mmCIF file of C-alpha atoms in Angstrom:
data_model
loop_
_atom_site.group_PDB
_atom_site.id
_atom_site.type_symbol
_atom_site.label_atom_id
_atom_site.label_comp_id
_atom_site.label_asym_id
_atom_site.label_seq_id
_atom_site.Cartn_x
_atom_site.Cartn_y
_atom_site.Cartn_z
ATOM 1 C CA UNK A 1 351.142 145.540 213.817
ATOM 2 C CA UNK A 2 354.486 144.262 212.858
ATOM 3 C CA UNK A 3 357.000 141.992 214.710
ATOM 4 C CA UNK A 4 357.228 139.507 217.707
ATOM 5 C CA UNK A 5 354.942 137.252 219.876
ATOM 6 C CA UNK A 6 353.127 140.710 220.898
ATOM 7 C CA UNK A 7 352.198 141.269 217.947
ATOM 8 C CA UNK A 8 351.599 137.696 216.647
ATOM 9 C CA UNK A 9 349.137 137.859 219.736
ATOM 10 C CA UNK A 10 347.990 141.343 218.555
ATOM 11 C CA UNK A 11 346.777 140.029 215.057
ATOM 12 C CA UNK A 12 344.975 137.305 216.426
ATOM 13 C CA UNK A 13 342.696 138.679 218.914
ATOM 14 C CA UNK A 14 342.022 141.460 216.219
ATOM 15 C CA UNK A 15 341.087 138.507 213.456
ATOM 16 C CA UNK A 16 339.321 136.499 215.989
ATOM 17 C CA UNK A 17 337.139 139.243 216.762
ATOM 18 C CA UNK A 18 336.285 140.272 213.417
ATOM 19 C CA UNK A 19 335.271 136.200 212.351
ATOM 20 C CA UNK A 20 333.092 136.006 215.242
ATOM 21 C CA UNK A 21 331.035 138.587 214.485
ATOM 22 C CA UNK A 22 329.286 139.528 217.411
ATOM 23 C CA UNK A 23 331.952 140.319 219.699
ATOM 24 C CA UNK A 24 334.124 142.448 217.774
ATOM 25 C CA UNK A 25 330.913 144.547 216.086
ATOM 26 C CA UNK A 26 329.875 145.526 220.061
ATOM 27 C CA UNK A 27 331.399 147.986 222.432
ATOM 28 C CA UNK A 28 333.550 145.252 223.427
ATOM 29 C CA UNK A 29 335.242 144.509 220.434
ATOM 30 C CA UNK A 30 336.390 148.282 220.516
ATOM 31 C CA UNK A 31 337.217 148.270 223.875
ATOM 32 C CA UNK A 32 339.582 145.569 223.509
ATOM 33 C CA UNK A 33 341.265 146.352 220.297
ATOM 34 C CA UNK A 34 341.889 149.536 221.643
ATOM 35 C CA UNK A 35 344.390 147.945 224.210
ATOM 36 C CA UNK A 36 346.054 145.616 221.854
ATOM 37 C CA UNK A 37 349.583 146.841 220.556
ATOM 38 C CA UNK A 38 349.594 148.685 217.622
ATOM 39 C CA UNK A 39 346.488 149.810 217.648
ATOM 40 C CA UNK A 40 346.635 153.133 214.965
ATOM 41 C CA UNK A 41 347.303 156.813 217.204
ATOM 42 C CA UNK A 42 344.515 159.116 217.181
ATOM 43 C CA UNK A 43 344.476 162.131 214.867
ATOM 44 C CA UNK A 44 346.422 164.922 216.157
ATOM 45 C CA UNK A 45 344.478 167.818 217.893
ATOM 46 C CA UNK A 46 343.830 170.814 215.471
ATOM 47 C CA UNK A 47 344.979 168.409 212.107
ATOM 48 C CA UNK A 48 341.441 169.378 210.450
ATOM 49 C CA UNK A 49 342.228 173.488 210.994
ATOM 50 C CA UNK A 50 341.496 175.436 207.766
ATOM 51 C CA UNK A 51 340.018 172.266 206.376
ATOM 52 C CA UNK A 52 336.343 171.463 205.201
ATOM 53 C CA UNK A 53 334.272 168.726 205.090
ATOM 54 C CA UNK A 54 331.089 167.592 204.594
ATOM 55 C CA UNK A 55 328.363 164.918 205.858
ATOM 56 C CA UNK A 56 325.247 163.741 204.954
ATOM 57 C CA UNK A 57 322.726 162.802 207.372
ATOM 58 C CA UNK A 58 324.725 164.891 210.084
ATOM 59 C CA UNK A 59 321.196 165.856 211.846
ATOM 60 C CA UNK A 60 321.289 162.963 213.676
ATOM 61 C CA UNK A 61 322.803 159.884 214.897
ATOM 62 C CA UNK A 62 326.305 158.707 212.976
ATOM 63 C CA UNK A 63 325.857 161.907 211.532
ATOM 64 C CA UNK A 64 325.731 164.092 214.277
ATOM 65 C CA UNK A 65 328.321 162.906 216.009
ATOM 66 C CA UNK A 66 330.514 162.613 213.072
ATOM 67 C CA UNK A 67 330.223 166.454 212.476
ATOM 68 C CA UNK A 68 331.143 167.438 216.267
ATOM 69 C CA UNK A 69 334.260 164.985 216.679
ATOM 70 C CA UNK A 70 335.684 166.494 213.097
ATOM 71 C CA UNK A 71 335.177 169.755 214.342
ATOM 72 C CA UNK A 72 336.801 169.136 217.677
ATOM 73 C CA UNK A 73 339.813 168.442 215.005
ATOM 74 C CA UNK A 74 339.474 171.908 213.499
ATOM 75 C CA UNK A 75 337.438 171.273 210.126
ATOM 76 C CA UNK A 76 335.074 173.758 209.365
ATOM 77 C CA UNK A 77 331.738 171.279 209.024
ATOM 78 C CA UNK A 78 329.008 171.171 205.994
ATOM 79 C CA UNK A 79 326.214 169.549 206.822
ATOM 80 C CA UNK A 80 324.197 167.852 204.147
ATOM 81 C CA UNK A 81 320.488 167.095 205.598
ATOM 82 C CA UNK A 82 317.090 167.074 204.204
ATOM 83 C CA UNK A 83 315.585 168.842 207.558
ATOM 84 C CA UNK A 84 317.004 172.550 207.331
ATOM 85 C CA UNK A 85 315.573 173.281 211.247
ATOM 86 C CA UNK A 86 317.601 170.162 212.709
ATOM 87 C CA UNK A 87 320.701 170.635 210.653
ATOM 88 C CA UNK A 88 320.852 173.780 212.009
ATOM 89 C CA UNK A 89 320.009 172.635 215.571
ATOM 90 C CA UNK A 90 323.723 170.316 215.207
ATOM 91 C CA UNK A 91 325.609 173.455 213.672
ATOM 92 C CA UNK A 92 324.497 175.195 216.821
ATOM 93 C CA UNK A 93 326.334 173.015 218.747
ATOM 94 C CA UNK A 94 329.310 173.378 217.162
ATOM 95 C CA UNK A 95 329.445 176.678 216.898
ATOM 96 C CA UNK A 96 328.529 176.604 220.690
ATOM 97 C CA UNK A 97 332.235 174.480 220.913
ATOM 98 C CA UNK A 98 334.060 177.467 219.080
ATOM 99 C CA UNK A 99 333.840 175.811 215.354
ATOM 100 C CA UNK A 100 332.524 176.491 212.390
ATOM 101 C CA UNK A 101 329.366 175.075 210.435
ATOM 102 C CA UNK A 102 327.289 175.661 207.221
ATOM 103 C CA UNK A 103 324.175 174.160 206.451
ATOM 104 C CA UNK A 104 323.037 172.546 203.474
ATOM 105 C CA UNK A 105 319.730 171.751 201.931
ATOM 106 C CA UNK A 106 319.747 167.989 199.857
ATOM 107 C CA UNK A 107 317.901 165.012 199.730
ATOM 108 C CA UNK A 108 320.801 162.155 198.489
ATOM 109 C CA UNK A 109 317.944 160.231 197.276
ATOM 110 C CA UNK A 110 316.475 162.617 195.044
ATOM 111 C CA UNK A 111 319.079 162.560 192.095
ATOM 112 C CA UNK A 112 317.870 166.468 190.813
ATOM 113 C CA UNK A 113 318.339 167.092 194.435
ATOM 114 C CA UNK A 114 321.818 165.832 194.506
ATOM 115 C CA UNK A 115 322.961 167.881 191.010
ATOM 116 C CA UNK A 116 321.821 171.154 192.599
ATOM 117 C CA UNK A 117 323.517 171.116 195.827
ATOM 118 C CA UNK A 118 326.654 169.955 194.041
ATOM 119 C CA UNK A 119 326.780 172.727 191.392
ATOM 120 C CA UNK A 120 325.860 175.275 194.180
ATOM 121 C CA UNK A 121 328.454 173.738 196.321
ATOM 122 C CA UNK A 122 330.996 174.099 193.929
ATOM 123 C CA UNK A 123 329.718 177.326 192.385
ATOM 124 C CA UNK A 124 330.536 178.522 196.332
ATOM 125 C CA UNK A 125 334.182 177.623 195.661
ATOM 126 C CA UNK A 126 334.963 175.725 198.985
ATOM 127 C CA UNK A 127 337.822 172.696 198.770
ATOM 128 C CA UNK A 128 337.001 170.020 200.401
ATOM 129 C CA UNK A 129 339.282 167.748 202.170
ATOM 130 C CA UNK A 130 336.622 164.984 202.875
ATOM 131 C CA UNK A 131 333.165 164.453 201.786
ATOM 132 C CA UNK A 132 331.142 161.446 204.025
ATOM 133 C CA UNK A 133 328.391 159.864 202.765
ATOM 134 C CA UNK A 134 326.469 159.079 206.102
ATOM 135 C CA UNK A 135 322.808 159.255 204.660
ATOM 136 C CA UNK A 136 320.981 155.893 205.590
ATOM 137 C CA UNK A 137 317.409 154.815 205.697
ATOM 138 C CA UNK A 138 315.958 151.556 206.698
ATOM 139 C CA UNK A 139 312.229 151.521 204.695
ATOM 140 C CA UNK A 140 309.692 148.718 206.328
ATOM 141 C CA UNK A 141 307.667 148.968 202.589
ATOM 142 C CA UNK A 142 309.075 149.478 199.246
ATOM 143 C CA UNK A 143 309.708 152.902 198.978
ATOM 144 C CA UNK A 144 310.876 154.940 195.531
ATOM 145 C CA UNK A 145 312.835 157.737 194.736
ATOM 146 C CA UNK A 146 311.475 160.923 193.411
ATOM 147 C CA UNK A 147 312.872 159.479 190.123
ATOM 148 C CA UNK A 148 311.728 155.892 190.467
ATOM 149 C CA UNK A 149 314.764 154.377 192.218
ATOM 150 C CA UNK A 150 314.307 152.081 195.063
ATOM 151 C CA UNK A 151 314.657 153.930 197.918
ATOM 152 C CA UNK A 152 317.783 151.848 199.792
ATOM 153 C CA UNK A 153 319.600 152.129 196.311
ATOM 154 C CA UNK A 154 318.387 155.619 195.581
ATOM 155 C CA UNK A 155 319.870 156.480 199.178
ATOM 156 C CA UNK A 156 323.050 154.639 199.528
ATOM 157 C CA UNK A 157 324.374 153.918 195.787
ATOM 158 C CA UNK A 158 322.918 156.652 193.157
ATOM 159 C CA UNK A 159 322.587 159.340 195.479
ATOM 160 C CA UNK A 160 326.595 159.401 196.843
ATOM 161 C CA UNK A 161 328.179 158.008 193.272
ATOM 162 C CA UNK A 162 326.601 161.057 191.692
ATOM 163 C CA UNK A 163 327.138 163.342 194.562
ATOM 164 C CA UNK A 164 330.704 162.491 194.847
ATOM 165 C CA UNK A 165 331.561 162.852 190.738
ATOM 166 C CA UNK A 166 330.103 166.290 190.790
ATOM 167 C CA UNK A 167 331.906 167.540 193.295
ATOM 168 C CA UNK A 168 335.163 165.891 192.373
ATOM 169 C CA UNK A 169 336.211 169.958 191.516
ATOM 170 C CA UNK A 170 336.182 170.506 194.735
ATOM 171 C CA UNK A 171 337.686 167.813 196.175
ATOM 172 C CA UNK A 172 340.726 167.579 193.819
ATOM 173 C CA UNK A 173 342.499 170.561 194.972
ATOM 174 C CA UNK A 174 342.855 169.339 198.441
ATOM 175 C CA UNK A 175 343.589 165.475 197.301
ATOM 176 C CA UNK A 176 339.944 164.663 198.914
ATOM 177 C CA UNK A 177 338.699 161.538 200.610
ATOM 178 C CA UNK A 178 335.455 160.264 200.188
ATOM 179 C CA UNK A 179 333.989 158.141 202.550
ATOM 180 C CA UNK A 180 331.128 155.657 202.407
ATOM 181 C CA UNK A 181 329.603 154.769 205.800
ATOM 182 C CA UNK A 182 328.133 150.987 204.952
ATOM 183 C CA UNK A 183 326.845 148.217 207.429
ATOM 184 C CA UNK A 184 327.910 145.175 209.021
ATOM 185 C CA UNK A 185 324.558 143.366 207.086
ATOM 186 C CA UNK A 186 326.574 143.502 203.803
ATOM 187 C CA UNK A 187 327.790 140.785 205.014
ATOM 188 C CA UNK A 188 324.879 138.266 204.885
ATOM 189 C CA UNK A 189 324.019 139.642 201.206
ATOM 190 C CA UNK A 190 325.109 138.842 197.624
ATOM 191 C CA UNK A 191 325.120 141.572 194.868
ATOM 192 C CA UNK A 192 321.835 142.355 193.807
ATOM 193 C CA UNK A 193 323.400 142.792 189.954
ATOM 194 C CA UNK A 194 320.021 141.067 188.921
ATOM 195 C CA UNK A 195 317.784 143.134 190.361
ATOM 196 C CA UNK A 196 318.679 146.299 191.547
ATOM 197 C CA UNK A 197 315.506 148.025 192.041
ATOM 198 C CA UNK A 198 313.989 145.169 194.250
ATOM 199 C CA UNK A 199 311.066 144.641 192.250
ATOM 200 C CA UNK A 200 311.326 140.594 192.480
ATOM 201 C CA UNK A 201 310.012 138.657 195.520
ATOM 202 C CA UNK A 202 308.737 139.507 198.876
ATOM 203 C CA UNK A 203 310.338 142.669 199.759
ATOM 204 C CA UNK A 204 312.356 143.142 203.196
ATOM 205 C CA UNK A 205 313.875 146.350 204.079
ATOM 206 C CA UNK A 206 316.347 144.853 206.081
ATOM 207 C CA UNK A 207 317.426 142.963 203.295
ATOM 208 C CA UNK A 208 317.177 145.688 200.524
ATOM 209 C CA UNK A 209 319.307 148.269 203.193
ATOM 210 C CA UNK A 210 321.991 145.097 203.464
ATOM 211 C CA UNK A 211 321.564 144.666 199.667
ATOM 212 C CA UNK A 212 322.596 148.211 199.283
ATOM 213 C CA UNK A 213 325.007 148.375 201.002
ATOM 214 C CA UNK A 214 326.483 145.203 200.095
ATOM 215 C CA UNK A 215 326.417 147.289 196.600
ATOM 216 C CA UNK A 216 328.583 149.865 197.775
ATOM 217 C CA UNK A 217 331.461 147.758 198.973
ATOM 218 C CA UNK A 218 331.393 146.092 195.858
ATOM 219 C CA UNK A 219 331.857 149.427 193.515
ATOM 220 C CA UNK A 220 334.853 150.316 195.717
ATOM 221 C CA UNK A 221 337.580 149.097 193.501
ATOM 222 C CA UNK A 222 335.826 150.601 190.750
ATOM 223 C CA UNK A 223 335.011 154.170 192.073
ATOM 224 C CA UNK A 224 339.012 153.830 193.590
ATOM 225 C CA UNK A 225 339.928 153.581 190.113
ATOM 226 C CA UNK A 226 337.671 155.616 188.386
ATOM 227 C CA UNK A 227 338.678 158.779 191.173
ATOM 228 C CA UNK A 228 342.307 157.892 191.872
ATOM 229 C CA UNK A 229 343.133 161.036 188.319
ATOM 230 C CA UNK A 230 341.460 163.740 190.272
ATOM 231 C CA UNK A 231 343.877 162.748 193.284
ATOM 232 C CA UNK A 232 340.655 161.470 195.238
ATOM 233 C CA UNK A 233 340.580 158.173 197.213
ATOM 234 C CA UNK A 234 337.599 156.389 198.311
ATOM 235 C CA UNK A 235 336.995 154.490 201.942
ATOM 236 C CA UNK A 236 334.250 152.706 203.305
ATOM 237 C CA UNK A 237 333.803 152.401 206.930
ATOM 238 C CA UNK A 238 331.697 149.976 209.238
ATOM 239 C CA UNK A 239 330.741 151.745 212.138
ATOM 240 C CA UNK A 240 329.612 148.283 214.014
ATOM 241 C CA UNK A 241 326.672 148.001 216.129
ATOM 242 C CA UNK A 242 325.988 151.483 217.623
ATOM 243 C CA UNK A 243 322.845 152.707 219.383
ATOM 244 C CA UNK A 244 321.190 155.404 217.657
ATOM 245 C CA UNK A 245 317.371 156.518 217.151
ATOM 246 C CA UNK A 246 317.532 155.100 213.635
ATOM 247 C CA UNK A 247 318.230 151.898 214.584
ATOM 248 C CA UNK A 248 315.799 151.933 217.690
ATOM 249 C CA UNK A 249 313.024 153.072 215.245
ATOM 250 C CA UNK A 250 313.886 150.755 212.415
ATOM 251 C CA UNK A 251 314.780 147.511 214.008
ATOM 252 C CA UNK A 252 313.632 148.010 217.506
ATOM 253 C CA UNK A 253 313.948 143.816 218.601
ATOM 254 C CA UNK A 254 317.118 144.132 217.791
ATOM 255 C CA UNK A 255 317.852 147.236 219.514
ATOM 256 C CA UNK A 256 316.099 146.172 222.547
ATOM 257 C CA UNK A 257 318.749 142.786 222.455
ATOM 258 C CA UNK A 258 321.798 144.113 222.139
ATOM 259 C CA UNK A 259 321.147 147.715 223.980
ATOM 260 C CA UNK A 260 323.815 146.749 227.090
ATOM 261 C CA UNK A 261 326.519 145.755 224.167
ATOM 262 C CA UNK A 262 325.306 148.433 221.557
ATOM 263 C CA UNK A 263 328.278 151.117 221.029
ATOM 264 C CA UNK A 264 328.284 154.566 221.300
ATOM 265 C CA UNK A 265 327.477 157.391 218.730
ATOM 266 C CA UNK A 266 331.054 158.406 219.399
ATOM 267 C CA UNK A 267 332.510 154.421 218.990
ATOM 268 C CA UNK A 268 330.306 153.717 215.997
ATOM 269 C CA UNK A 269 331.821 157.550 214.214
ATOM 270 C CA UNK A 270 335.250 156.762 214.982
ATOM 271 C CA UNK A 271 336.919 154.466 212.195
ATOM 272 C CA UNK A 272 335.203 157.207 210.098
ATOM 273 C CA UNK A 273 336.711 160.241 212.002
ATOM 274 C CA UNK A 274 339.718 158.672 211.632
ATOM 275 C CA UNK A 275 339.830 157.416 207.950
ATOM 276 C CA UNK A 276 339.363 161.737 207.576
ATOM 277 C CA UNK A 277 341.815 162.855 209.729
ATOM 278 C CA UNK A 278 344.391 160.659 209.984
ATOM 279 C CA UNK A 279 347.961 161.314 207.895
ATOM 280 C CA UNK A 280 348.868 159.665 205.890
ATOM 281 C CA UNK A 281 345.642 159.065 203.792
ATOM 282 C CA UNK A 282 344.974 155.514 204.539
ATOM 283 C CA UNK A 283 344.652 152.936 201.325
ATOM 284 C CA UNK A 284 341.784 153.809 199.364
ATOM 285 C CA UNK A 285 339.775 151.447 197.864
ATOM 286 C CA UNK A 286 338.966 149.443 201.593
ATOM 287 C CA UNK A 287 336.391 148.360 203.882
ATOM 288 C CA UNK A 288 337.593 149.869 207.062
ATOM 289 C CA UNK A 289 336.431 148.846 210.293
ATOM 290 C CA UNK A 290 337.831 149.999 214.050
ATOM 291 C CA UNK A 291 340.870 151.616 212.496
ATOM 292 C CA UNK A 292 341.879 148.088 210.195
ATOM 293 C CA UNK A 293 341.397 147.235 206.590
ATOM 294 C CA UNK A 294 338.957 144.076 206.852
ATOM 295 C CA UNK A 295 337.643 141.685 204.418
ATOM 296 C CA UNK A 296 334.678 142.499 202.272
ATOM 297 C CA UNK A 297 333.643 138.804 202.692
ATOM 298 C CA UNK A 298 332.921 136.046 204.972
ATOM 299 C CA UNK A 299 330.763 133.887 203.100
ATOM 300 C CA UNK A 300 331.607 132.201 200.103
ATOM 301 C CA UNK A 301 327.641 132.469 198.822
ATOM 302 C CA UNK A 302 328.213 136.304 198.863
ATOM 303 C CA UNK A 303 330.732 136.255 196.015
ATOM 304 C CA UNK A 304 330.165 138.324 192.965
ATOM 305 C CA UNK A 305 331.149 137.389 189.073
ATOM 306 C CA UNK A 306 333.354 139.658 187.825
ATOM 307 C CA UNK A 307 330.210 140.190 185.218
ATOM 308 C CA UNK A 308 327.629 140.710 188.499
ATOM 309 C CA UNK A 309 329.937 143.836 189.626
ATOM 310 C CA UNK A 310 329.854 145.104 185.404
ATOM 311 C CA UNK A 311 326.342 145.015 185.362
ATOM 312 C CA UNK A 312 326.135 146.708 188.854
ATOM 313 C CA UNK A 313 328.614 149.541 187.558
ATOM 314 C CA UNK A 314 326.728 149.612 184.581
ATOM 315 C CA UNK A 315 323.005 150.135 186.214
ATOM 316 C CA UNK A 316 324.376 152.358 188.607
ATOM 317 C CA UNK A 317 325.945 154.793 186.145
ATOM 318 C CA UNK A 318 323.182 154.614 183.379
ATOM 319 C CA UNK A 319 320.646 155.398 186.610
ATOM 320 C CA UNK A 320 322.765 158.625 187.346
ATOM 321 C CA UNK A 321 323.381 159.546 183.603
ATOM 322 C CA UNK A 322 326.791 159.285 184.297
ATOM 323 C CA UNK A 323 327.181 156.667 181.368
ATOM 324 C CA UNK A 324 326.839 159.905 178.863
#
């Protein structure tokens, strides 16, 4: 958006939008920024042909759909699930649509897990153009990791960090993008630098999945850095409000509130689609929302310390053995 009252106009409905929250994380915040000027052209059809690239969580929800709009591009799909017999159910579908699909077998929140379907993965020799880390879970209890982790952190922050530096051989040859699918809750959390693992006070699993992914944006100029010498940029993306089964199973009231506003699978996957497809590779580094850089902030509270983001590096790499 550049130039003149349109535009001017353009800018403000966008940022109004965004401030306010509610409007611009619904169906109708995409609906209208979609018909503002400037608003970024859709991937062209086929750009993804001879490409590969694979999701986590694709058996369902977010996932799902992510998979079957980046085939309709032309990428040949990996899908990354814990639940062999449904991961295959979605690569039936795509074949069914004239793409291709492979199915993987990982758990992101089991960290041995992760190391053996990255050193297969790589073992197989396949580039990768993008790699999207759409594995979420919402647990009511608090819920560990086969190695101790909690399970949000396990899930969202060990699980992907690790995932993504062992596969950086395969991503480097095609100048990969990584992708980080977070949440619009971030935004009501701080950086959990002093306690991680959620093992202080009354434990909410809304709270620890915000906290988690409030931990994500946070590492992104880190990661940006730390990835930008293998030729591999990192995105995060917030899907907004979207009706899926995860969200009607884990936070049902609010599910039930917002259904005639909640977007769809397709609406929520899209900034993410894009952020893949588009050319030129977007900024790396950024929270991405409907097609836009956004702010990773709108409270002052939810400020880190320089030191709070340190210490969050530092658990999360010592936790993955990446520190060595």
């Amino acid at each position: 958006m550049t130039g003149g009252p349109a535009a001017t106009l353009s800018r403000a409905v966008d940022v109004a939008l965004d401030r306010t929250v509610a409007p611009g994380f619904t169906a109708l915040g995409l609906g209208v920024r979609r018909r503002l000027p400037g608003w970024p052209a859709d991937p062209r059809p086929g750009v993804l042909a001879g490409r590969h690239v694979a999701v986590t969580g694709a058996s369902g929800g977010l996932g799902r759909r992510t998979v079957l709009d980046l085939a309709a591009l032309g990428a040949t799909v990996h899908l990354v699930v814990r639940d062999m017999a449904k991961g295959e159910r979605v690569a039936s579908e795509v074949r069914a649509a004239g793409s291709e699909a492979r199915v993987w077998r990982c758990d992101v929140a089991d960290l041995d897990a992760v190391r053996a379907f990255a050193d297969a993965f790589v073992a197989d020799g396949t580039p990768l153009r993008a790699l999207v880390h759409n594995a979420g879970a919402l647990p009511p209890t608090r819920t560990e990791s086969p190695q101790g982790h909690e399970l949000t952190q396990a899930l969202h922050v060990l699980g992907p960090v690790l995932m993504t530096e062992r596969l950086l051989p395969a991503l480097a040859p095609e100048a990969g993008r990584v992708v980080l699918v977070t949440s619009g809750g971030m935004y009501t959390q701080r950086l959990a630098a002093h306690d991680p693992e959620y093992v202080r006070g009354e434990y909410s699993g809304s709270v620890a999945y915000a906290r988690s992914k409030r931990g994500q944006v946070e590492l992104l100029p880190t990661l940006a850095e730390r990835w930008a010498p293998h030729g591999v940029t990192v995105h995060a993306t917030h899907p907004g409000w979207a009706r899926t089964a995860g969200l009607d199973a884990s936070l049902p009231t609010f599910s039930r509130a917002l259904r005639p506003v909640l977007r769809s699978d397709a609406a929520g996957a899209d900034t993410t689609v894009w952020v893949v497809a588009t050319e030129p590779t977007p900024p790396g580094g950024r929270l991405w929302h409907d097609r836009r850089p956004r702010p990773t902030h709108v409270l002052g509270r939810t400020r880190p310390r320089p030191v709070d983001v340190e210490d969050h590096l530092r658990w999360v790499l010592g936790a993955t053995g990446l520190d060595g």
